[in-house]
mmCIF file with all atom_site columns, C-alpha atoms in Angstrom:
data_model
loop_
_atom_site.group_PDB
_atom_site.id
_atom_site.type_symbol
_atom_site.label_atom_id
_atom_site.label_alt_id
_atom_site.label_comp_id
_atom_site.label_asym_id
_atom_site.label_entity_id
_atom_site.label_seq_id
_atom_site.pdbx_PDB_ins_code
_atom_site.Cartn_x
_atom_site.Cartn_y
_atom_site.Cartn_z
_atom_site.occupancy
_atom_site.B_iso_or_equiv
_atom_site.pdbx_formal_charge
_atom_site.auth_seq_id
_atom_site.auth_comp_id
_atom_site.auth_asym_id
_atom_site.auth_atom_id
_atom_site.pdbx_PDB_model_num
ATOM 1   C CA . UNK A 1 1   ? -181.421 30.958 -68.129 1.00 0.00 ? 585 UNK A CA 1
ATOM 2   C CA . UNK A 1 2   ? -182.919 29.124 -65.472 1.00 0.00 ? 586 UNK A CA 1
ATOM 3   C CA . UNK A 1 3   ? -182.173 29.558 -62.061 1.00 0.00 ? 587 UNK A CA 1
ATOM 4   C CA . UNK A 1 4   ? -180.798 26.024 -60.319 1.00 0.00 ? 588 UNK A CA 1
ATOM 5   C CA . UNK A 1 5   ? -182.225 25.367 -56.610 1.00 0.00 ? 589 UNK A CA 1
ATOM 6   C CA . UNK A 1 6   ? -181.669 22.670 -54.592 1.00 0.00 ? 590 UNK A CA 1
ATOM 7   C CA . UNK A 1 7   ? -183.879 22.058 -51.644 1.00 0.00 ? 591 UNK A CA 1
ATOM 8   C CA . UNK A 1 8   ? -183.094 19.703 -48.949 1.00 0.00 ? 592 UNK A CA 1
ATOM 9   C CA . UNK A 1 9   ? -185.981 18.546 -46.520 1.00 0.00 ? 593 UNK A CA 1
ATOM 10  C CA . UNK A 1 10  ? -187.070 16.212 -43.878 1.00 0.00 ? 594 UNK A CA 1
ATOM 11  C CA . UNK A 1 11  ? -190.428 15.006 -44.451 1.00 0.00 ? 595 UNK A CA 1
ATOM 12  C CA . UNK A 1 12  ? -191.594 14.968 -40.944 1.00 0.00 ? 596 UNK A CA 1
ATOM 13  C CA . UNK A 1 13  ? -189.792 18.838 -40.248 1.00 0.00 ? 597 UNK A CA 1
ATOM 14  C CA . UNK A 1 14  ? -193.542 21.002 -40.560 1.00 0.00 ? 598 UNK A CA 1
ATOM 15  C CA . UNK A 1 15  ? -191.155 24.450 -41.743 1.00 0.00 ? 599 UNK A CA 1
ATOM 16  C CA . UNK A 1 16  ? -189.632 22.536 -44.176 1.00 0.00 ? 600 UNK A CA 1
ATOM 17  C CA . UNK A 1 17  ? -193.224 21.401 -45.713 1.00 0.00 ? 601 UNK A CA 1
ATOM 18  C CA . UNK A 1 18  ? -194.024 25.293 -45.170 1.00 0.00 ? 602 UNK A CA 1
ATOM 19  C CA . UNK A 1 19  ? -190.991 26.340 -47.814 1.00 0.00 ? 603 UNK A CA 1
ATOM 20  C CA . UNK A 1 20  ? -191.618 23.784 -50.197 1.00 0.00 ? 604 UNK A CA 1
ATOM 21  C CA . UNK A 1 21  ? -194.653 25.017 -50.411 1.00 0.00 ? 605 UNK A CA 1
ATOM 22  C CA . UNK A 1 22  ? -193.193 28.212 -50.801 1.00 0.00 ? 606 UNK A CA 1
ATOM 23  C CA . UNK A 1 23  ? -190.557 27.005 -53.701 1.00 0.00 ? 607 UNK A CA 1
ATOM 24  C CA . UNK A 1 24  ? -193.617 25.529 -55.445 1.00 0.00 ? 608 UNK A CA 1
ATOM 25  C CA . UNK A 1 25  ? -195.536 29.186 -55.777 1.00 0.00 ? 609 UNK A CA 1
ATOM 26  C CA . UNK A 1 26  ? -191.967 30.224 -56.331 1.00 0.00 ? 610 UNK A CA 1
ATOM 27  C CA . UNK A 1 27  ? -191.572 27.854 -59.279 1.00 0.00 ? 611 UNK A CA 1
ATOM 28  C CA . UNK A 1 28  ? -194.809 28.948 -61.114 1.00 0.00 ? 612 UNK A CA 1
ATOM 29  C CA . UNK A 1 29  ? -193.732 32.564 -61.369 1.00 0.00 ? 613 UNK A CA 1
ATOM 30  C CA . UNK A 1 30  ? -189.575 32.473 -61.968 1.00 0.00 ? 614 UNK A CA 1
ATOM 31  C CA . UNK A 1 31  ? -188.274 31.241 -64.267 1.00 0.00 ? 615 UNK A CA 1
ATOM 32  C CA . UNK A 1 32  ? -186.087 28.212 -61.906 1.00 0.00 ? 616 UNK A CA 1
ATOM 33  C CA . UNK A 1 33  ? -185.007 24.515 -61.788 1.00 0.00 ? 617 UNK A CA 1
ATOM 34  C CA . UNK A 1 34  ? -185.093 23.001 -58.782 1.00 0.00 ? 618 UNK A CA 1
ATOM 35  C CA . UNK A 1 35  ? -183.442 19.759 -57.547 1.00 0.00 ? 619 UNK A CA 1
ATOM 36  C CA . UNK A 1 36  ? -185.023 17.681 -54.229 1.00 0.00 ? 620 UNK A CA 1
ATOM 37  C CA . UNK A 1 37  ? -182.884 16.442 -52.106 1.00 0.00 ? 621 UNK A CA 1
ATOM 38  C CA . UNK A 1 38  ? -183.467 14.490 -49.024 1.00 0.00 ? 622 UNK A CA 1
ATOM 39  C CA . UNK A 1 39  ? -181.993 15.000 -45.548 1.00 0.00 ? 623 UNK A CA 1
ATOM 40  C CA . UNK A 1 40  ? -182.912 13.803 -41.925 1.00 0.00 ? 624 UNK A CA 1
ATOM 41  C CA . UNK A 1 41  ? -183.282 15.390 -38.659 1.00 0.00 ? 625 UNK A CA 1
ATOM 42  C CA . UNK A 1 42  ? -182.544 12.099 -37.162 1.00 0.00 ? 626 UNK A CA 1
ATOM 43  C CA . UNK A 1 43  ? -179.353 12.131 -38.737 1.00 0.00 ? 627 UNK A CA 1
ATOM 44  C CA . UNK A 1 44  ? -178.742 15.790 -37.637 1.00 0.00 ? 628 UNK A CA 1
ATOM 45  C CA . UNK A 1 45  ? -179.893 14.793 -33.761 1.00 0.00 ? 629 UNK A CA 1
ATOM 46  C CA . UNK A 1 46  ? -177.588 12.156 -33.482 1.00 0.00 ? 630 UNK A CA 1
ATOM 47  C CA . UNK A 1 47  ? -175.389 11.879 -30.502 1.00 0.00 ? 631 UNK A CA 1
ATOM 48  C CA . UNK A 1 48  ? -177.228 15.235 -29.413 1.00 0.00 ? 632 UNK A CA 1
ATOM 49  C CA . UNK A 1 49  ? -178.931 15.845 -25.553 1.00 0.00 ? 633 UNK A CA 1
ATOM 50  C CA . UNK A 1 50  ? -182.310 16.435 -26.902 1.00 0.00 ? 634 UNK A CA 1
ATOM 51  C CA . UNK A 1 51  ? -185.538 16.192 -24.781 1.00 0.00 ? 635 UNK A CA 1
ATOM 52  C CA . UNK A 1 52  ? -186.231 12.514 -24.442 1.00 0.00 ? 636 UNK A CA 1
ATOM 53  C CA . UNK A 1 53  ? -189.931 13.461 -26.123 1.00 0.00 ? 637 UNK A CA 1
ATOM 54  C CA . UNK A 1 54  ? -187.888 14.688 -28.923 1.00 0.00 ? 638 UNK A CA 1
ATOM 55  C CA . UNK A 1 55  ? -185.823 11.841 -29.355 1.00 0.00 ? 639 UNK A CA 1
ATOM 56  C CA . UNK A 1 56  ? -188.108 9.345  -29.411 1.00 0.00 ? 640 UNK A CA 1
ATOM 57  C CA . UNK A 1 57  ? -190.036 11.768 -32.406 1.00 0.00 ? 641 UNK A CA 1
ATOM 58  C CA . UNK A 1 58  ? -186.501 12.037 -34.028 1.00 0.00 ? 642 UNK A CA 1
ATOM 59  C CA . UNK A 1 59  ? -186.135 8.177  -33.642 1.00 0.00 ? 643 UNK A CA 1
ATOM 60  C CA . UNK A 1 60  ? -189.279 7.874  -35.735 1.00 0.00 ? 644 UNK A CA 1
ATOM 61  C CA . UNK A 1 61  ? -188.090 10.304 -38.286 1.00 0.00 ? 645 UNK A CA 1
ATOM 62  C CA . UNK A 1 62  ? -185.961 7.885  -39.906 1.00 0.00 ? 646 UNK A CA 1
ATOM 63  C CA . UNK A 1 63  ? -188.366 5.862  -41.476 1.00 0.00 ? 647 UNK A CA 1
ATOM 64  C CA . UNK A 1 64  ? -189.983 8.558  -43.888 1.00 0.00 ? 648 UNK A CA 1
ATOM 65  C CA . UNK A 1 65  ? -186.428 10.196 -44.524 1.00 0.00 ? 649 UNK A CA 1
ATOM 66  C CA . UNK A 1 66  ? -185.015 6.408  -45.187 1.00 0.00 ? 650 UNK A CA 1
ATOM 67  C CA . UNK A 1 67  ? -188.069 5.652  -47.535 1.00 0.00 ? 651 UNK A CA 1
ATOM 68  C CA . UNK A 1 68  ? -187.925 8.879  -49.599 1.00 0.00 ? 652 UNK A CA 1
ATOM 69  C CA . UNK A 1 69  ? -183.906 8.101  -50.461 1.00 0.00 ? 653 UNK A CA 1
ATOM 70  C CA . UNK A 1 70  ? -184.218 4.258  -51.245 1.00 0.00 ? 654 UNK A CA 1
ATOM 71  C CA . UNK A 1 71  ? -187.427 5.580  -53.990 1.00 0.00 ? 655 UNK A CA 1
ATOM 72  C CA . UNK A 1 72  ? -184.025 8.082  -54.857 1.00 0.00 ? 656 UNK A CA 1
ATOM 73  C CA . UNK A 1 73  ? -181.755 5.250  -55.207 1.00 0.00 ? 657 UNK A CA 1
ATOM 74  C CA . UNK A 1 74  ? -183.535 2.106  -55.979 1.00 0.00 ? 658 UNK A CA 1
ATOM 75  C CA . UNK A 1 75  ? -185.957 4.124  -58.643 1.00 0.00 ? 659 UNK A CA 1
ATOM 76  C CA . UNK A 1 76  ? -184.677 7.453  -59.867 1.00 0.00 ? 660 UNK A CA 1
ATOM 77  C CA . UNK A 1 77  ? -184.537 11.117 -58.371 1.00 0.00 ? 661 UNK A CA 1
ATOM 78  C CA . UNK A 1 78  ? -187.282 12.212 -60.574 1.00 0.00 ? 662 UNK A CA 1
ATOM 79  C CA . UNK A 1 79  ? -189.666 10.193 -57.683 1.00 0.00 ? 663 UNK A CA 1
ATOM 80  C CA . UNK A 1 80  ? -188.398 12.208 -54.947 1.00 0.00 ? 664 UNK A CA 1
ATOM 81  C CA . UNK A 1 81  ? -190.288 15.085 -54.812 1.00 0.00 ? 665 UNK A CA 1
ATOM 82  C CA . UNK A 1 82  ? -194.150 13.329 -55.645 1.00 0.00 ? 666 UNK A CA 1
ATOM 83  C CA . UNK A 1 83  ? -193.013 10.653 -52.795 1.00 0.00 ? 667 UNK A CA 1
ATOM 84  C CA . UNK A 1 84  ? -192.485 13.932 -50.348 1.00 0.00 ? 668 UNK A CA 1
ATOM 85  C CA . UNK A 1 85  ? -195.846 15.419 -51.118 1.00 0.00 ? 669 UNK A CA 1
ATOM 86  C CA . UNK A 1 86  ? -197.936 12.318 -50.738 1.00 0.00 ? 670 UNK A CA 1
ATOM 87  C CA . UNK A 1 87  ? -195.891 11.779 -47.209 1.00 0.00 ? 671 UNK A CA 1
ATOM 88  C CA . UNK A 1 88  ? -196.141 15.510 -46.185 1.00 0.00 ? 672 UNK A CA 1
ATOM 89  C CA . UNK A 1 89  ? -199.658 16.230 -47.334 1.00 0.00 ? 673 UNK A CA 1
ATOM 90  C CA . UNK A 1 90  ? -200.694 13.299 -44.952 1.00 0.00 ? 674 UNK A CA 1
ATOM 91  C CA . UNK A 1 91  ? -198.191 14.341 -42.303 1.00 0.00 ? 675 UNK A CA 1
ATOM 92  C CA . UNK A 1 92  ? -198.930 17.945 -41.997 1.00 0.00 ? 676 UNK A CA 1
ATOM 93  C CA . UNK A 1 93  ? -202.114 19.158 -43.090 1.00 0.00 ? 677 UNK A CA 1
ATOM 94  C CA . UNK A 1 94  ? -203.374 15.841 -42.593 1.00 0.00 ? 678 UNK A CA 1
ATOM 95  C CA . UNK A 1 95  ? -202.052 16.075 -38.789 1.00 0.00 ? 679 UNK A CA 1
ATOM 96  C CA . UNK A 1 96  ? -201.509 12.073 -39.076 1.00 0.00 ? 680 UNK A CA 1
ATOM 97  C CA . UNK A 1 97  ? -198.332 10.576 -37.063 1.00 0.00 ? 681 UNK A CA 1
ATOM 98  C CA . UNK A 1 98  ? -199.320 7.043  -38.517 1.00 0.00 ? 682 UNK A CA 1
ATOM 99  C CA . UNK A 1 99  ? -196.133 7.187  -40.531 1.00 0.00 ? 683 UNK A CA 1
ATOM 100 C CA . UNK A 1 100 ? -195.845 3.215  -41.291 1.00 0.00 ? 684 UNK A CA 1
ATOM 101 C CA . UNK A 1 101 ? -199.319 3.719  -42.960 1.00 0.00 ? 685 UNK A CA 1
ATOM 102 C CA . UNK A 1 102 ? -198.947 7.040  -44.696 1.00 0.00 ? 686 UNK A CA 1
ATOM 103 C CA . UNK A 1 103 ? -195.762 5.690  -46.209 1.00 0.00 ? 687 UNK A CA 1
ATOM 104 C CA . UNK A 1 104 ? -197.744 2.705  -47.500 1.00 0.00 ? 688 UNK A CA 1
ATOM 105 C CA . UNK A 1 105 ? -200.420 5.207  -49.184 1.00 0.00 ? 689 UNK A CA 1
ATOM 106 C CA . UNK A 1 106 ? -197.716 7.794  -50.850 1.00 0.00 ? 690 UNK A CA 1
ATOM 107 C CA . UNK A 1 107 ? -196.119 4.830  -52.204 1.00 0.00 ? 691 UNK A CA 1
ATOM 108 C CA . UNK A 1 108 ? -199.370 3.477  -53.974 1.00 0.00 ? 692 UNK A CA 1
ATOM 109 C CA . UNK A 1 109 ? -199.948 7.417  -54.502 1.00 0.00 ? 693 UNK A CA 1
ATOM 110 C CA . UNK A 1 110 ? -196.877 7.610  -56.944 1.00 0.00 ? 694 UNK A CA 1
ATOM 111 C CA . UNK A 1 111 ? -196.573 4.054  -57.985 1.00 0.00 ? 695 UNK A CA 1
ATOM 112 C CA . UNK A 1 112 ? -193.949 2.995  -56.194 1.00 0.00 ? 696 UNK A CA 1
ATOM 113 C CA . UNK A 1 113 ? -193.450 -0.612 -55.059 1.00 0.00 ? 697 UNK A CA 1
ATOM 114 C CA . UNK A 1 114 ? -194.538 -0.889 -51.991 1.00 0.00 ? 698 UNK A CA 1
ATOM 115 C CA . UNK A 1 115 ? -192.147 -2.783 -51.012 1.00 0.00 ? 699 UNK A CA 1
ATOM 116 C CA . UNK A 1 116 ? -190.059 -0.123 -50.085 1.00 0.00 ? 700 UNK A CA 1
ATOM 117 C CA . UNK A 1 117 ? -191.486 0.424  -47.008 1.00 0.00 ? 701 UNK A CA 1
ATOM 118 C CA . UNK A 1 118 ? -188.841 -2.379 -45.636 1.00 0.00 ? 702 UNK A CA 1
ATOM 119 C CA . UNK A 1 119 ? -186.481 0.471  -45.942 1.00 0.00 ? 703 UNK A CA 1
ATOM 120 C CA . UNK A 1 120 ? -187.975 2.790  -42.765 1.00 0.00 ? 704 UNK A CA 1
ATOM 121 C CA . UNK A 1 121 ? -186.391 0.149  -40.306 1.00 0.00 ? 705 UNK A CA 1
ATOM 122 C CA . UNK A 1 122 ? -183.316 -0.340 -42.425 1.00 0.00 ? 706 UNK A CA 1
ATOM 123 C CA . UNK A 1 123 ? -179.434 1.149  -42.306 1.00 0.00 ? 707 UNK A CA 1
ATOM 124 C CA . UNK A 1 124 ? -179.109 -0.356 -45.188 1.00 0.00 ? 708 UNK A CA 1
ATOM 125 C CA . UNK A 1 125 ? -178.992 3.002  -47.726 1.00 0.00 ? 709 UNK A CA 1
ATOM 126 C CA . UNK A 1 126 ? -178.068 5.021  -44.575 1.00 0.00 ? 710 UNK A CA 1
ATOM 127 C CA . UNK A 1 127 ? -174.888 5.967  -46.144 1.00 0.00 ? 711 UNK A CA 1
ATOM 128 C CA . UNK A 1 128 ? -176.204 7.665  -48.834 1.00 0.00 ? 712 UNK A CA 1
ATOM 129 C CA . UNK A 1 129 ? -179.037 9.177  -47.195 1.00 0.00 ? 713 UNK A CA 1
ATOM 130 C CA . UNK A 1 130 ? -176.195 10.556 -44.748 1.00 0.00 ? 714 UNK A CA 1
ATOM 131 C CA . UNK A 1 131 ? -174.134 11.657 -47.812 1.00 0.00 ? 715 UNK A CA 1
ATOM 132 C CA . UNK A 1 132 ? -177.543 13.766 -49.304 1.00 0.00 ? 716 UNK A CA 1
ATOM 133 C CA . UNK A 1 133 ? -177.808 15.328 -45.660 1.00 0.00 ? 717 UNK A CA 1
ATOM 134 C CA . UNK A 1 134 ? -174.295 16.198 -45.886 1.00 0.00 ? 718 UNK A CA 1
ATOM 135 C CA . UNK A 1 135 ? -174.018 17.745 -49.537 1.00 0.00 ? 719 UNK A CA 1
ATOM 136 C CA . UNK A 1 136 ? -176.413 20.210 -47.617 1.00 0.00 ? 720 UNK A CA 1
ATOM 137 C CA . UNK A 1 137 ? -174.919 21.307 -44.720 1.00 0.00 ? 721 UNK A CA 1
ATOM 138 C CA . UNK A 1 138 ? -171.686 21.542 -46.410 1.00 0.00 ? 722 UNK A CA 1
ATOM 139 C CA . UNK A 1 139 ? -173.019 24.783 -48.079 1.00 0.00 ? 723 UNK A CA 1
ATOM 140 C CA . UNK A 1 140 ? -174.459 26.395 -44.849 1.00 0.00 ? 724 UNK A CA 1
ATOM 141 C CA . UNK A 1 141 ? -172.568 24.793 -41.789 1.00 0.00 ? 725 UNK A CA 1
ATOM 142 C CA . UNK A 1 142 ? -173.453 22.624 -38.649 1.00 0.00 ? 726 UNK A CA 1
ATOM 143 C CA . UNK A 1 143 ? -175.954 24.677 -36.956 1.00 0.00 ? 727 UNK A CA 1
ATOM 144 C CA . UNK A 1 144 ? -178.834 24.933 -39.162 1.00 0.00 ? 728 UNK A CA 1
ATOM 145 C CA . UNK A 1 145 ? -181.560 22.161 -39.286 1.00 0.00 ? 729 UNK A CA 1
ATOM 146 C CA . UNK A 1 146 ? -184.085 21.887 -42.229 1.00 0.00 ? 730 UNK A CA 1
ATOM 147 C CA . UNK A 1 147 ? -185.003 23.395 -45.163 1.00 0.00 ? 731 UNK A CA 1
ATOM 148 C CA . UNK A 1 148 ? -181.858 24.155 -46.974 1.00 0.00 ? 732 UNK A CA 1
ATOM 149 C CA . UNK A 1 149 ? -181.859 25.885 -50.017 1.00 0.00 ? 733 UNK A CA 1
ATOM 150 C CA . UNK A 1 150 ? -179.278 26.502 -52.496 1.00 0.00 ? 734 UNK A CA 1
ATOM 151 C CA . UNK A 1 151 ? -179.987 29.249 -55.695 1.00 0.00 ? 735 UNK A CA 1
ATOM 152 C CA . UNK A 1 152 ? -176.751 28.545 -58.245 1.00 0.00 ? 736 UNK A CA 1
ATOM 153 C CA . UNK A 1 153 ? -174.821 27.634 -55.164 1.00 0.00 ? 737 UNK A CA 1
ATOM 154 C CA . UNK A 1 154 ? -175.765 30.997 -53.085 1.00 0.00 ? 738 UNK A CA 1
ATOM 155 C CA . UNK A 1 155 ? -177.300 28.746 -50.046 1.00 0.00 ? 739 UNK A CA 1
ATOM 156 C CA . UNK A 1 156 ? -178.915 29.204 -46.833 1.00 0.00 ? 740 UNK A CA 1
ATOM 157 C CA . UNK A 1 157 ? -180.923 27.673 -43.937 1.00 0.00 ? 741 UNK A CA 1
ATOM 158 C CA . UNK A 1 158 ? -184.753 28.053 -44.345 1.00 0.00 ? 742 UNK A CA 1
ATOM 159 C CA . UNK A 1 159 ? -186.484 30.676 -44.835 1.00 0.00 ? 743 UNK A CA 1
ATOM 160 C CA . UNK A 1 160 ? -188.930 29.922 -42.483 1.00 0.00 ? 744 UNK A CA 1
ATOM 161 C CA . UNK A 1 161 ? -192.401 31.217 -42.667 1.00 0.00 ? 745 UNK A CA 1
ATOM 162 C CA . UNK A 1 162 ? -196.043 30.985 -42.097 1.00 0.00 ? 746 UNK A CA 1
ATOM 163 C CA . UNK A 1 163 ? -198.530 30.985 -44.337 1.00 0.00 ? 747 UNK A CA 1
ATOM 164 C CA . UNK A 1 164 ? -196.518 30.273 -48.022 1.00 0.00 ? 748 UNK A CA 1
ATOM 165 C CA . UNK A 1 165 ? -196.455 33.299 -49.755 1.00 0.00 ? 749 UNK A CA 1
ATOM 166 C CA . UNK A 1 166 ? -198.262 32.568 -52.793 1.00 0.00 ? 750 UNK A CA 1
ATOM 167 C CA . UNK A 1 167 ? -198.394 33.928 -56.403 1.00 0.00 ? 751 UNK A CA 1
ATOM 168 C CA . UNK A 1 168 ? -196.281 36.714 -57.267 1.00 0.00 ? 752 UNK A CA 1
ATOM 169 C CA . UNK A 1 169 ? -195.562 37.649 -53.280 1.00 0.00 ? 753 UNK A CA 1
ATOM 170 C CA . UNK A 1 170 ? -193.814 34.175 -53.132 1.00 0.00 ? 754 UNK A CA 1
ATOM 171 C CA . UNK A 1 171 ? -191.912 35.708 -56.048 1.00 0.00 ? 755 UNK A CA 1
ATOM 172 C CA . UNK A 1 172 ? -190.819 38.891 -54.576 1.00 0.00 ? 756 UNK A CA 1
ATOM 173 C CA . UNK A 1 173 ? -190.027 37.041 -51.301 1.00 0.00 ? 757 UNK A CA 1
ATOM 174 C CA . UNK A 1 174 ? -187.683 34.855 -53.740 1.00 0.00 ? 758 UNK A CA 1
ATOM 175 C CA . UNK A 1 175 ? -185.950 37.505 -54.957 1.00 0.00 ? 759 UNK A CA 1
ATOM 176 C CA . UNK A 1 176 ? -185.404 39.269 -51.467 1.00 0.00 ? 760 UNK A CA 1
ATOM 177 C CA . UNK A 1 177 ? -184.078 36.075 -49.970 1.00 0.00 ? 761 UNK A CA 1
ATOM 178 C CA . UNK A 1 178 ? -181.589 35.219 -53.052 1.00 0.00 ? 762 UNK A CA 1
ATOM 179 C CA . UNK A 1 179 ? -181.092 39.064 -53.199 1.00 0.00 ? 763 UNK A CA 1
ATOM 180 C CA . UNK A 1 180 ? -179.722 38.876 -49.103 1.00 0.00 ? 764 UNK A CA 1
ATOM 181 C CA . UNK A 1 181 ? -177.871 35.383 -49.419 1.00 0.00 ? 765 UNK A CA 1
ATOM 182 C CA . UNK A 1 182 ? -175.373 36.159 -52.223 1.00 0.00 ? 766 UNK A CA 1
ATOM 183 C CA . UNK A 1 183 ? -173.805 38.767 -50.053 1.00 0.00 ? 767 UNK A CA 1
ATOM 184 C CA . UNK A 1 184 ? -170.781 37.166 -48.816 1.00 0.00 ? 768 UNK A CA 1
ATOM 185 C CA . UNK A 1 185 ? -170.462 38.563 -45.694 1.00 0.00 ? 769 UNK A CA 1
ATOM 186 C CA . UNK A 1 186 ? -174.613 37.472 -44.729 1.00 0.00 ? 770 UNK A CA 1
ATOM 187 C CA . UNK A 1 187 ? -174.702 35.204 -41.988 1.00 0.00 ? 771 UNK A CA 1
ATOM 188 C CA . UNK A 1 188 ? -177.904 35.404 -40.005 1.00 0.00 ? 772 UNK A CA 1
ATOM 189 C CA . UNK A 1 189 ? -181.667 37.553 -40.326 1.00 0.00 ? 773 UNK A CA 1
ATOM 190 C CA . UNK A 1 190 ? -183.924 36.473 -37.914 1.00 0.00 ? 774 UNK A CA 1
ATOM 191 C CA . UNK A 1 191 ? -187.140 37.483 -35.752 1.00 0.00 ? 775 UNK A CA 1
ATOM 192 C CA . UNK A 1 192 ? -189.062 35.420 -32.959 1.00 0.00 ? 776 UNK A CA 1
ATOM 193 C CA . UNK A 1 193 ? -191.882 33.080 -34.583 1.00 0.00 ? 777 UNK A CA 1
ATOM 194 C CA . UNK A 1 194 ? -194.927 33.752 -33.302 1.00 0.00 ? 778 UNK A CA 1
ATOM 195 C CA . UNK A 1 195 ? -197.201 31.516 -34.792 1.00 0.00 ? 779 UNK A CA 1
ATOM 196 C CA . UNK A 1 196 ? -197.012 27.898 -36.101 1.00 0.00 ? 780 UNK A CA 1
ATOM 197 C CA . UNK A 1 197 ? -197.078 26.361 -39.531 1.00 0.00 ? 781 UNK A CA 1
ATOM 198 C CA . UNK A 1 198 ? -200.416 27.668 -41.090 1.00 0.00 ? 782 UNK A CA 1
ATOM 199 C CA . UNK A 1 199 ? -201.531 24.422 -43.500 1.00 0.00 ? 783 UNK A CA 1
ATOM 200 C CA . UNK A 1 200 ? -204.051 26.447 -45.959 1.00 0.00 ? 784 UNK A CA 1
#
């Protein structure tokens, strides 16, 4: 039987991109089923004392996170995850901060209408966009940020790595992680980061 995983991202967070890049190596080499699910750093930031050149990045963030969940709600979950590759590929390999226009081109990527790009300056779906951020942290807790990931409800916050492990190592790295997180008493591994995202 399939493993279920649910992965929650923000598509401007670069270690998120880094672990779904992960869960995709992860994907071709266990046998699991995994769910996309969109959160938003902005959301998480709110009412926080952040560095004023990180809230004006976090006040951009909404736009990408917004567009992703209307495609969710207006068209279907099953768009969620091609809509977050055409954004991220631009966004973090591609190094672009253009996000008005990258949205644009994902959207034409997948097929979308591109109409939906109305939604990056819109509350409108913010409610449900909050409720998908929520549905995540209500597995791990308040102080994590993004990627969460949930294996048959074992979850956790990240892992967070550079480069992807890829092939069977992102399989064994799987297994260690899941292996770890469905101790019930596991709270916390963790070791500097040294390096940045590696985009390879």
């Amino acid at each position: 039987m399939s493993a279920a995983v649910d992965f929650w991202f923000d598509p401007t967070c670069p270690w998120a991109w880094m672990t779904s890049r992960w869960m995709g190596e992860v994907e071709q080499v266990r046998d699991v089923d995994v769910t996309w699910h969109i959160m938003s750093l902005s959301v998480l930031n709110e009412g926080q004392d952040v560095d004023p050149e990180y809230r004006k990045l976090m006040d951009r963030a909404w736009g990408p996170a917004r567009v992703v969940n209307a495609a969710r709600e207006l068209h279907g979950q099953e768009h969620v995850k091609p809509l977050y590759d055409e954004i991220g590929i631009r966004i973090h390999p591609g190094g672009r901060r253009d996000y008005e226009q990258i949205i644009v081109e994902a959207l034409a990527e997948v097929g979308l209408p591109s109409e939906l790009i109305d939604y990056a300056g819109s509350e409108e779906l913010d409610e449900s966009l909050r409720a998908s951020h929520q549905r995540g942290l209500d597995l791990v807790g308040e102080d994590v940020g993004t990627p969460i990931v949930a294996v048959d409800g074992t979850a956790f916050f990240g892992p967070v790595m550079t480069p992807a492990p890829r092939g069977e190592e992102a399989g064994r790295v799987f297994d260690g992680v899941v292996a770890v997180a469905s101790y019930p008493g596991f709270y916390e591994l963790k070791r500097t980061r040294t390096k940045g995202p590696i985009f390879d």
